[in-house]
Amino acid sequence: MTTALITGFDPFAGDDHNPSWDVAEELAARAGDGRLIAQAEHPDLTVHARRLPVVHGTALETLDAAIAAVAPDVVVSLGLAGGTEAVRLERVGLNLRDARIPDNAGAQPVDEPIVDDGEPALFSTLRLKAAHTRIAAAGIPVQLSLSAGSFVCNEVLYGLVHRLRERRQDARPTAHDGDSAPSSVRGGFVHVPSLRAADSPVSLEQAVEAVDLLLAESLHDRPDAEHPGGALH
Ligand code: PCA
């Protein structure tokens, strides 16, 4: 069996709704009916959706518990980036909390590390360039993004990649295990625009399809595509 964990977030900043959770729920519902594009390529794929609190620290604890419970082969976390106009495939998580607004528990950390003595930045391990090509070909507005900000979404991206790497190291085979080490679990983060707005450039349907295609691409073992995708500024 192949298992994907998709997370969305609670509403925050006084909103009563967060579309990232709609996308996660819809992916799990479609997977239950065998309707995902990713299932056409990975027929034994099941999808679990979990909702994370917009709270520094607690978001990562909730994600960590979900990873332990679900034992996923791939993890895609989703969040809302209000005011943006495309699905943003986040490439880099920074080891930085610098919150412009309080989180849902009232905390507003400034210039703190997420992981004490952790590396300054960690890269998503999803196959973002391969996915970007397919999502763009489907006519969905999509961007490779070099910053997930410095609020809870960035914390989940950095913390997720950090945690998956630690788990891999914990699971390193000993001389007794031979080749039985689990293959590496890919993980990363996607920001979606506020999909409900009447003038939203991306619909819920398109955001769901984009993450579906990202799943399809990221469940392959081969390395990411190698075409240019950087930014000049
Ligand atoms: N977006 C926020 C946190 C939760 C969410 O959906 C962010 O971009 O950090």
Tab-separated table of C-alpha atoms and ligand atoms in Angstrom:
chain	number	residue	atom	x	y	z
A	1	MET	CA	0.000	0.000	0.000
A	2	THR	CA	1.120	3.555	-0.723
A	3	THR	CA	0.015	6.204	1.759
A	4	ALA	CA	-0.110	9.982	1.436
A	5	LEU	CA	-0.637	12.390	4.305
A	6	ILE	CA	-2.133	15.736	3.284
A	7	THR	CA	-2.533	18.493	5.840
A	8	GLY	CA	-4.502	21.761	5.783
A	9	PHE	CA	-4.799	24.480	8.416
A	10	ASP	CA	-7.438	25.930	10.717
A	11	PRO	CA	-8.668	29.442	9.888
A	12	PHE	CA	-6.455	32.221	11.286
A	13	ALA	CA	-6.150	36.010	11.491
A	14	GLY	CA	-9.853	36.323	12.336
A	15	ASP	CA	-11.075	34.461	9.227
A	16	ASP	CA	-13.781	31.828	9.601
A	17	HIS	CA	-12.455	29.596	6.835
A	18	ASN	CA	-9.180	28.274	5.421
A	19	PRO	CA	-9.323	26.835	1.879
A	20	SER	CA	-6.204	24.748	2.468
A	21	TRP	CA	-8.373	22.413	4.547
A	22	ASP	CA	-11.004	22.209	1.765
A	23	VAL	CA	-8.272	21.021	-0.615
A	24	ALA	CA	-6.986	18.395	1.832
A	25	GLU	CA	-10.507	17.079	2.567
A	26	GLU	CA	-11.421	16.930	-1.112
A	27	LEU	CA	-8.259	14.982	-1.967
A	28	ALA	CA	-9.052	12.421	0.735
A	29	ALA	CA	-12.667	12.147	-0.477
A	30	ARG	CA	-11.617	11.598	-4.090
A	31	ALA	CA	-9.005	9.074	-3.033
A	32	GLY	CA	-11.711	7.177	-1.133
A	33	ASP	CA	-13.625	6.847	-4.423
A	34	GLY	CA	-10.505	6.071	-6.474
A	35	ARG	CA	-10.867	9.315	-8.443
A	36	LEU	CA	-7.364	10.800	-8.143
A	37	ILE	CA	-5.029	11.187	-11.105
A	38	ALA	CA	-2.288	10.000	-8.735
A	39	GLN	CA	-4.204	6.733	-8.262
A	40	ALA	CA	-4.132	6.072	-12.000
A	41	GLU	CA	-0.325	6.048	-11.686
A	42	HIS	CA	-0.085	4.590	-8.175
A	43	PRO	CA	-3.163	2.332	-7.904
A	44	ASP	CA	-2.657	1.317	-4.273
A	45	LEU	CA	-2.598	4.945	-3.057
A	46	THR	CA	-4.637	5.925	0.004
A	47	VAL	CA	-4.850	9.493	1.319
A	48	HIS	CA	-5.223	10.667	4.910
A	49	ALA	CA	-6.149	14.301	5.619
A	50	ARG	CA	-5.306	16.048	8.894
A	51	ARG	CA	-6.019	19.602	10.017
A	52	LEU	CA	-3.263	21.516	11.793
A	53	PRO	CA	-3.688	24.347	14.317
A	54	VAL	CA	-2.206	27.723	13.371
A	55	VAL	CA	-0.079	27.695	16.510
A	56	HIS	CA	3.717	27.757	16.647
A	57	GLY	CA	5.051	24.492	18.034
A	58	THR	CA	1.642	22.781	18.299
A	59	ALA	CA	1.280	22.643	14.512
A	60	LEU	CA	4.461	20.590	14.251
A	61	GLU	CA	3.519	18.371	17.197
A	62	THR	CA	0.187	17.612	15.508
A	63	LEU	CA	1.954	16.877	12.225
A	64	ASP	CA	4.476	14.654	13.943
A	65	ALA	CA	1.712	12.637	15.623
A	66	ALA	CA	-0.033	12.234	12.261
A	67	ILE	CA	3.184	11.002	10.626
A	68	ALA	CA	3.631	8.465	13.435
A	69	ALA	CA	0.018	7.279	13.115
A	70	VAL	CA	-0.264	7.165	9.322
A	71	ALA	CA	3.305	6.119	8.377
A	72	PRO	CA	3.044	7.969	5.051
A	73	ASP	CA	5.161	7.498	1.927
A	74	VAL	CA	4.716	11.174	1.059
A	75	VAL	CA	3.583	14.245	3.020
A	76	VAL	CA	2.164	17.395	1.431
A	77	SER	CA	1.199	20.225	3.771
A	78	LEU	CA	-1.066	22.992	2.505
A	79	GLY	CA	-1.680	26.537	3.693
A	80	LEU	CA	-3.408	29.733	2.624
A	81	ALA	CA	-1.428	32.642	1.178
A	82	GLY	CA	-4.057	35.383	0.927
A	83	GLY	CA	-3.611	37.869	-1.909
A	84	THR	CA	-1.557	35.510	-4.111
A	85	GLU	CA	-2.619	34.504	-7.605
A	86	ALA	CA	-1.206	31.030	-8.188
A	87	VAL	CA	-0.603	27.697	-6.512
A	88	ARG	CA	2.851	28.169	-4.955
A	89	LEU	CA	5.155	25.167	-4.751
A	90	GLU	CA	7.416	26.117	-1.838
A	91	ARG	CA	11.054	25.146	-2.325
A	92	VAL	CA	12.701	26.387	0.899
A	93	GLY	CA	11.865	26.372	4.595
A	94	LEU	CA	13.855	28.771	6.785
A	95	ASN	CA	14.822	28.030	10.377
A	96	LEU	CA	13.092	31.242	11.420
A	97	ARG	CA	9.999	32.311	13.314
A	98	ASP	CA	9.244	35.981	12.774
A	99	ALA	CA	5.490	36.433	13.058
A	100	ARG	CA	3.868	39.621	11.764
A	101	ILE	CA	0.583	38.638	13.477
A	102	PRO	CA	-0.165	36.553	16.591
A	103	ASP	CA	-0.915	32.874	16.029
A	104	ASN	CA	-4.240	31.350	17.158
A	105	ALA	CA	-2.869	30.969	20.714
A	106	GLY	CA	-1.774	34.615	20.849
A	107	ALA	CA	1.969	33.970	20.480
A	108	GLN	CA	4.039	36.233	18.222
A	109	PRO	CA	7.653	35.012	18.203
A	110	VAL	CA	10.249	37.350	16.722
A	111	ASP	CA	13.531	36.160	15.182
A	112	GLU	CA	13.619	32.770	16.894
A	113	PRO	CA	14.858	29.503	15.405
A	114	ILE	CA	12.343	26.706	14.854
A	115	VAL	CA	14.993	24.098	15.683
A	116	ASP	CA	17.795	25.228	18.004
A	117	ASP	CA	21.121	24.682	16.213
A	118	GLY	CA	19.266	23.442	13.103
A	119	GLU	CA	20.532	24.306	9.628
A	120	PRO	CA	19.490	27.779	8.423
A	121	ALA	CA	17.314	26.364	5.638
A	122	LEU	CA	15.994	23.052	4.334
A	123	PHE	CA	14.650	22.210	0.881
A	124	SER	CA	11.357	20.528	0.085
A	125	THR	CA	11.977	16.961	-1.090
A	126	LEU	CA	8.889	16.818	-3.335
A	127	ARG	CA	9.496	16.629	-7.112
A	128	LEU	CA	8.522	20.267	-7.560
A	129	LYS	CA	9.880	20.949	-11.035
A	130	ALA	CA	8.346	17.818	-12.530
A	131	ALA	CA	5.048	18.726	-10.850
A	132	HIS	CA	5.276	22.363	-11.963
A	133	THR	CA	5.496	21.268	-15.598
A	134	ARG	CA	2.424	19.052	-15.351
A	135	ILE	CA	0.352	21.558	-13.371
A	136	ALA	CA	1.161	24.368	-15.808
A	137	ALA	CA	0.339	22.070	-18.744
A	138	ALA	CA	-3.095	21.516	-17.169
A	139	GLY	CA	-3.682	25.276	-17.424
A	140	ILE	CA	-3.523	25.899	-13.666
A	141	PRO	CA	-1.713	29.061	-12.457
A	142	VAL	CA	1.366	27.723	-10.612
A	143	GLN	CA	4.714	29.079	-9.408
A	144	LEU	CA	7.883	27.728	-7.899
A	145	SER	CA	8.343	29.867	-4.761
A	146	LEU	CA	11.525	30.588	-2.826
A	147	SER	CA	9.887	31.750	0.391
A	148	ALA	CA	7.020	30.375	2.436
A	149	GLY	CA	7.249	33.432	4.718
A	150	SER	CA	8.223	33.284	8.384
A	151	PHE	CA	4.912	32.346	10.031
A	152	VAL	CA	3.397	28.935	10.814
A	153	CYS	CA	3.441	27.639	7.204
A	154	ASN	CA	7.195	28.143	6.936
A	155	GLU	CA	7.531	26.456	10.329
A	156	VAL	CA	5.616	23.422	9.089
A	157	LEU	CA	7.731	23.207	5.906
A	158	TYR	CA	11.042	23.472	7.772
A	159	GLY	CA	9.890	21.228	10.617
A	160	LEU	CA	8.467	18.611	8.254
A	161	VAL	CA	11.647	18.242	6.194
A	162	HIS	CA	13.734	18.230	9.380
A	163	ARG	CA	11.554	15.559	10.981
A	164	LEU	CA	11.461	13.307	7.913
A	165	ARG	CA	15.237	13.435	7.771
A	166	GLU	CA	15.532	12.531	11.450
A	167	ARG	CA	13.163	9.617	11.021
A	168	ARG	CA	15.247	8.362	8.110
A	169	GLN	CA	18.388	8.523	10.217
A	170	ASP	CA	16.633	6.712	13.085
A	171	ALA	CA	15.620	3.997	10.613
A	172	ARG	CA	19.115	3.554	9.143
A	173	PRO	CA	19.819	-0.133	8.708
A	174	THR	CA	22.201	-1.879	11.025
A	175	ALA	CA	24.414	-4.700	9.817
A	176	HIS	CA	21.569	-7.046	10.828
A	177	ASP	CA	18.881	-5.333	8.755
A	178	GLY	CA	20.548	-5.788	5.386
A	179	ASP	CA	18.599	-3.863	2.761
A	180	SER	CA	15.385	-3.541	4.733
A	181	ALA	CA	15.638	0.207	5.435
A	182	PRO	CA	12.465	2.100	4.428
A	183	SER	CA	12.834	4.166	1.269
A	184	SER	CA	12.921	7.883	1.932
A	185	VAL	CA	9.681	9.753	2.517
A	186	ARG	CA	9.291	12.930	0.478
A	187	GLY	CA	7.678	15.986	2.035
A	188	GLY	CA	6.982	19.626	1.357
A	189	PHE	CA	4.553	22.499	1.329
A	190	VAL	CA	2.118	24.222	-1.044
A	191	HIS	CA	0.471	27.621	-0.557
A	192	VAL	CA	-2.930	28.186	-2.188
A	193	PRO	CA	-4.699	31.507	-2.846
A	194	SER	CA	-8.036	32.295	-1.181
A	195	LEU	CA	-9.962	29.984	-3.473
A	196	ARG	CA	-13.427	31.137	-2.471
A	197	ALA	CA	-13.202	34.747	-3.588
A	198	ALA	CA	-15.424	35.380	-6.614
A	199	ASP	CA	-12.445	36.738	-8.539
A	200	SER	CA	-9.964	34.080	-7.356
A	201	PRO	CA	-7.520	33.248	-10.171
A	202	VAL	CA	-7.444	29.614	-8.984
A	203	SER	CA	-10.568	27.537	-8.293
A	204	LEU	CA	-10.874	24.853	-5.616
A	205	GLU	CA	-11.073	22.291	-8.410
A	206	GLN	CA	-7.787	23.540	-9.897
A	207	ALA	CA	-6.018	23.583	-6.523
A	208	VAL	CA	-7.127	19.994	-5.863
A	209	GLU	CA	-5.895	18.911	-9.299
A	210	ALA	CA	-2.563	20.684	-8.743
A	211	VAL	CA	-1.910	18.826	-5.477
A	212	ASP	CA	-3.120	15.586	-7.082
A	213	LEU	CA	-0.495	16.029	-9.848
A	214	LEU	CA	2.157	16.913	-7.259
A	215	LEU	CA	1.350	13.663	-5.449
A	216	ALA	CA	1.515	11.684	-8.686
A	217	GLU	CA	4.969	13.101	-9.459
A	218	SER	CA	6.353	12.894	-5.926
A	219	LEU	CA	5.565	9.200	-5.501
A	220	HIS	CA	8.207	8.376	-8.108
A	221	ASP	CA	11.661	7.456	-6.803
A	222	ARG	CA	13.540	9.140	-9.628
A	223	PRO	CA	15.151	12.552	-9.037
A	224	ASP	CA	13.299	15.758	-9.821
A	225	ALA	CA	13.274	17.172	-13.360
A	226	GLU	CA	16.268	19.342	-14.196
A	227	HIS	CA	15.033	22.293	-16.214
A	228	PRO	CA	15.569	25.930	-15.192
A	229	GLY	CA	13.051	27.150	-12.645
A	230	GLY	CA	14.894	29.767	-10.633
A	231	ALA	CA	14.043	33.412	-10.166
A	232	LEU	CA	16.112	36.416	-11.262
A	233	HIS	CA	14.841	38.472	-8.327
B	1	PCA	N1	-1.324	30.226	6.211
B	1	PCA	C1	-0.406	30.804	7.190
B	1	PCA	C2	-0.529	29.923	8.394
B	1	PCA	C3	-1.714	29.066	8.188
B	1	PCA	C4	-2.087	29.255	6.783
B	1	PCA	O1	-2.987	28.650	6.179
B	1	PCA	C5	1.012	30.957	6.659
B	1	PCA	O2	1.170	31.153	5.430
B	1	PCA	O3	1.959	30.920	7.434
